[in-house]
Short mmCIF file of C-alpha atoms in Angstrom, two decimals:
data_model
loop_
_atom_site.label_atom_id
_atom_site.label_comp_id
_atom_site.label_asym_id
_atom_site.label_seq_id
_atom_site.Cartn_x
_atom_site.Cartn_y
_atom_site.Cartn_z
CA MET A 13 -20.23 120.89 103.97
CA SER A 14 -21.54 118.16 106.36
CA ARG A 15 -24.94 118.43 108.25
CA ILE A 16 -22.52 118.47 111.66
CA THR A 17 -20.02 121.19 110.55
CA LEU A 18 -22.72 123.45 109.32
CA PHE A 19 -24.66 123.01 112.52
CA PHE A 20 -21.37 124.47 114.27
CA VAL A 21 -20.62 127.10 111.92
CA LEU A 22 -24.59 128.21 112.38
CA LEU A 23 -24.24 127.79 116.39
CA PHE A 24 -21.23 129.74 116.90
CA SER A 25 -20.83 132.11 114.16
CA SER A 26 -23.59 134.44 115.21
CA LEU A 27 -21.81 134.63 118.44
CA SER A 28 -18.09 135.33 117.17
CA VAL A 29 -19.05 138.16 114.90
CA SER A 30 -18.14 140.99 117.16
CA ALA A 31 -14.92 139.15 118.21
CA ASN A 32 -11.89 139.55 116.58
CA VAL A 33 -10.48 136.02 118.42
CA THR A 34 -12.43 133.14 119.35
CA VAL A 35 -10.90 130.85 122.10
CA TYR A 36 -11.78 127.60 123.15
CA ALA A 37 -10.61 126.93 126.45
CA ALA A 38 -10.87 123.87 129.03
CA SER A 39 -13.72 124.83 131.67
CA SER A 40 -11.11 124.86 134.54
CA LEU A 41 -9.47 127.81 132.77
CA THR A 42 -12.68 129.87 133.29
CA ASN A 43 -12.11 132.50 135.95
CA VAL A 44 -8.45 132.98 135.16
CA MET A 45 -9.09 133.37 131.12
CA ASN A 46 -11.90 135.91 131.93
CA ASP A 47 -9.30 137.77 133.95
CA ILE A 48 -6.67 137.61 131.28
CA VAL A 49 -9.13 138.72 128.31
CA ASP A 50 -10.67 141.77 130.14
CA ALA A 51 -6.79 142.85 130.96
CA TYR A 52 -6.28 142.37 127.18
CA GLN A 53 -9.12 144.05 126.11
CA ASP A 54 -8.53 147.11 128.27
CA GLU A 55 -5.45 147.53 126.87
CA THR A 56 -5.90 147.00 123.10
CA GLY A 57 -9.35 147.61 122.44
CA GLU A 58 -9.62 143.98 120.50
CA ARG A 59 -12.46 142.08 121.42
CA VAL A 60 -11.80 138.10 122.75
CA ARG A 61 -14.63 135.60 123.05
CA VAL A 62 -13.90 132.49 125.13
CA SER A 63 -16.36 129.44 124.36
CA TYR A 64 -15.67 126.83 127.84
CA ALA A 65 -16.63 123.21 127.78
CA GLY A 66 -14.73 119.92 128.59
CA SER A 67 -11.71 119.63 126.25
CA SER A 68 -13.01 116.38 124.41
CA SER A 69 -16.01 118.24 123.56
CA LEU A 70 -14.16 121.59 122.38
CA ALA A 71 -12.01 119.13 120.36
CA ARG A 72 -14.70 117.90 118.50
CA GLN A 73 -16.18 120.70 117.80
CA ILE A 74 -13.09 122.22 116.24
CA ALA A 75 -12.80 118.83 114.24
CA ASN A 76 -16.35 119.56 112.92
CA GLY A 77 -15.71 122.91 111.62
CA ALA A 78 -16.66 125.27 114.39
CA PRO A 79 -14.74 128.92 114.24
CA ALA A 80 -12.36 128.86 117.05
CA ASP A 81 -8.74 130.71 116.62
CA ILE A 82 -7.05 129.29 119.44
CA TYR A 83 -7.41 126.01 121.57
CA LEU A 84 -6.57 125.81 125.30
CA SER A 85 -6.99 121.94 126.26
CA ALA A 86 -6.70 120.79 129.96
CA ASN A 87 -4.33 117.63 128.55
CA THR A 88 -2.21 116.43 125.69
CA LYS A 89 -4.61 113.81 124.23
CA TRP A 90 -7.28 116.16 122.60
CA MET A 91 -4.58 118.49 121.34
CA ASP A 92 -2.80 115.32 119.71
CA TYR A 93 -6.21 114.32 118.21
CA LEU A 94 -6.22 117.78 116.46
CA ILE A 95 -2.92 117.49 115.17
CA GLU A 96 -4.00 114.23 113.67
CA GLU A 97 -6.98 115.57 112.24
CA ASP A 98 -5.01 118.35 110.85
CA GLN A 99 -6.82 121.10 112.43
CA ILE A 100 -3.91 122.58 114.07
CA GLU A 101 -1.00 125.12 112.81
CA ALA A 102 2.43 124.08 112.38
CA GLY A 103 4.51 124.94 114.86
CA SER A 104 1.71 126.71 117.21
CA LYS A 105 1.33 123.86 119.64
CA VAL A 106 3.03 124.96 123.17
CA ASP A 107 2.69 123.39 126.64
CA LEU A 108 1.49 126.53 128.49
CA LEU A 109 0.35 125.14 132.36
CA ARG A 110 0.36 122.19 134.64
CA ASN A 111 -2.03 121.71 137.53
CA THR A 112 -2.79 119.26 140.69
CA LEU A 113 -5.33 116.97 141.26
CA VAL A 114 -7.19 117.00 144.75
CA LEU A 115 -9.68 115.08 146.35
CA ILE A 116 -12.28 117.59 148.03
CA ALA A 117 -15.46 117.61 150.59
CA SER A 118 -18.08 119.76 151.09
CA ARG A 119 -17.83 122.14 154.15
CA SER A 120 -20.57 120.21 155.71
CA THR A 121 -18.95 116.84 155.41
CA PRO A 122 -17.59 115.72 159.08
CA LYS A 123 -13.74 116.06 158.75
CA GLU A 124 -13.18 112.82 161.14
CA ASN A 125 -14.61 110.31 158.28
CA THR A 126 -11.93 108.14 156.45
CA TRP A 127 -12.20 107.26 153.01
CA GLN A 128 -13.22 103.75 154.16
CA TRP A 129 -16.00 105.12 155.95
CA PHE A 130 -17.45 107.35 152.84
CA ILE A 131 -17.16 103.88 151.00
CA GLY A 132 -19.24 102.13 153.50
CA GLN A 133 -22.33 104.59 153.18
CA LYS A 134 -25.35 103.76 151.55
CA GLY A 135 -25.55 105.57 148.48
CA PHE A 136 -22.23 106.92 148.59
CA ARG A 137 -21.22 109.06 145.29
CA ILE A 138 -18.09 110.55 144.56
CA ALA A 139 -18.26 113.43 141.79
CA MET A 140 -15.78 113.79 139.00
CA ALA A 141 -15.34 114.82 135.43
CA ASP A 142 -16.46 112.22 133.12
CA PRO A 143 -13.46 109.41 133.12
CA ARG A 144 -14.19 108.16 130.05
CA HIS A 145 -13.42 111.36 128.15
CA VAL A 146 -12.62 114.41 130.20
CA PRO A 147 -8.82 115.29 131.20
CA ALA A 148 -9.85 115.91 135.05
CA GLY A 149 -12.21 112.62 134.81
CA ILE A 150 -9.07 110.18 133.06
CA TYR A 151 -6.55 111.61 135.61
CA GLY A 152 -8.49 111.03 138.64
CA LYS A 153 -9.51 107.46 137.36
CA GLN A 154 -5.57 106.74 136.74
CA SER A 155 -4.85 107.92 140.19
CA LEU A 156 -7.62 105.88 141.55
CA GLU A 157 -6.18 103.11 139.88
CA LYS A 158 -2.52 103.42 140.94
CA GLN A 159 -3.61 103.50 144.36
CA PHE A 160 -6.03 100.86 144.24
CA ARG A 161 -9.54 102.85 145.25
CA TRP A 162 -11.17 102.57 141.68
CA PRO A 163 -12.95 99.28 142.37
CA GLU A 164 -13.94 100.65 145.40
CA VAL A 165 -15.72 103.55 143.57
CA LYS A 166 -16.23 102.85 140.15
CA ASP A 167 -19.74 101.87 140.44
CA HIS A 168 -20.41 105.35 142.44
CA ILE A 169 -19.49 107.60 140.18
CA ALA A 170 -21.25 111.20 139.77
CA SER A 171 -19.80 112.00 136.41
CA GLY A 172 -19.95 115.74 135.34
CA ASN A 173 -19.25 116.97 131.58
CA ASN A 174 -16.63 118.95 132.85
CA VAL A 175 -14.54 119.51 136.10
CA ARG A 176 -16.61 122.40 136.90
CA SER A 177 -19.93 120.21 137.27
CA ALA A 178 -18.10 117.80 139.67
CA LEU A 179 -17.05 121.03 141.65
CA LEU A 180 -21.01 121.58 141.58
CA PHE A 181 -22.05 118.39 143.04
CA VAL A 182 -19.67 118.52 146.12
CA GLU A 183 -20.77 122.05 146.77
CA ARG A 184 -24.49 121.64 146.72
CA ASP A 185 -23.57 118.52 149.01
CA GLU A 186 -24.98 116.41 146.24
CA ALA A 187 -21.65 114.20 146.85
CA PRO A 188 -19.46 114.05 149.62
CA LEU A 189 -16.30 113.53 147.97
CA GLY A 190 -14.91 114.83 144.53
CA ILE A 191 -12.23 114.88 142.53
CA VAL A 192 -11.00 118.20 140.87
CA TYR A 193 -8.12 120.27 140.04
CA LYS A 194 -6.67 121.93 142.76
CA THR A 195 -7.23 125.53 141.10
CA ASP A 196 -11.04 124.99 141.18
CA ALA A 197 -10.85 123.85 144.63
CA LEU A 198 -9.50 127.12 145.72
CA LEU A 199 -12.04 129.21 143.90
CA SER A 200 -14.79 127.50 145.89
CA LYS A 201 -15.68 128.77 149.53
CA ASN A 202 -17.84 125.73 149.77
CA VAL A 203 -15.51 122.96 149.95
CA THR A 204 -12.18 121.76 151.30
CA VAL A 205 -9.28 119.89 150.00
CA VAL A 206 -8.85 116.71 151.75
CA GLU A 207 -5.78 115.50 149.97
CA GLU A 208 -3.46 115.91 147.02
CA PHE A 209 -3.04 112.95 144.53
CA PRO A 210 0.42 112.34 144.14
CA GLU A 211 1.49 113.59 140.83
CA ASP A 212 3.19 110.12 139.76
CA SER A 213 0.10 108.22 140.21
CA HIS A 214 -1.22 109.99 136.76
CA ASP A 215 -0.24 111.24 133.72
CA PRO A 216 1.37 114.89 134.39
CA ILE A 217 -1.55 117.76 134.04
CA VAL A 218 -0.42 119.82 131.23
CA TYR A 219 -2.20 122.42 129.45
CA PRO A 220 -1.26 122.75 125.74
CA MET A 221 -2.27 125.70 123.71
CA ALA A 222 -2.09 126.34 119.96
CA ILE A 223 -4.00 128.13 117.02
CA ILE A 224 -6.20 126.40 114.84
CA LYS A 225 -4.96 125.79 111.13
CA ASN A 226 -5.98 128.72 108.62
CA LYS A 227 -6.67 131.10 111.84
CA LYS A 228 -3.51 132.78 111.92
CA SER A 229 -4.54 136.47 111.51
CA GLY A 230 -2.43 139.54 113.30
CA GLN A 231 -5.12 139.63 115.62
CA VAL A 232 -4.99 136.10 116.73
CA THR A 233 -1.43 136.00 116.60
CA ASP A 234 -1.48 138.82 119.00
CA PHE A 235 -3.60 137.05 121.72
CA TYR A 236 -1.75 134.19 121.16
CA GLN A 237 1.65 135.80 122.23
CA TYR A 238 -0.14 137.75 125.14
CA LEU A 239 -1.13 134.62 126.45
CA LEU A 240 2.58 133.41 126.36
CA SER A 241 3.54 137.21 128.23
CA GLU A 242 5.03 137.51 131.81
CA LYS A 243 1.77 139.57 132.42
CA ALA A 244 -0.77 136.90 131.38
CA LYS A 245 1.51 134.19 133.34
CA ASN A 246 1.30 136.06 136.54
CA THR A 247 -2.07 135.71 136.41
CA PHE A 248 -2.36 132.29 135.62
CA THR A 249 -0.10 131.69 138.67
CA SER A 250 -2.07 134.04 141.23
CA TYR A 251 -4.93 131.20 140.17
CA GLY A 252 -2.76 128.28 141.28
CA PHE A 253 -1.67 127.21 138.12
CA THR A 254 2.31 126.49 137.03
CA THR A 255 3.79 128.36 134.04
CA ILE A 256 6.06 126.23 131.65
#
């Protein structure tokens, strides 16, 4: 066992001992997954633990031996990476959800100001998830490039480890504008949606789900199926996601 693998095994094993199922999920799923897990645990008595982070970080942890049972990514790239690493149970990958990308501003940001006005301000920053690795940032960069905005902002990025970090920057007025998923913006009382990015300006925002290889126990399969159920779909849609 490599040192990296041993590190992740030791780091997470103590946290997952009491859980029957361990899920690694993109940070943009935090609120909705918490609700779904609570409902599932109340119904079944089974314990489910969810670890939230950027999809890229979670995928790398899984590839290095972290004890996840189910992986929910915010894009197909990192799911494909785990498939290439032979980490995914054959036939278990499904496209679960879709989302929308939006430009947000803090409540204190003057509504009459234009995009060009912001660009011209000294010290201007736009918050977004890391566009090199994190799905929300990758989608954001694609859209800005398609709209010919990227050259104006590429040196003014307030980069976060995940989309929730970008949301927090705007909520705290550390950046006047940010790029997040619509589902994240809807959760916050401290930001407003300035515009939705055209769907054809970036790759489709798809959330795939899969079971990690050699983890297909009955309890894992049961929760996996629950996430595909009508009850779970209703919860996803109540948070603004589109089910597939």
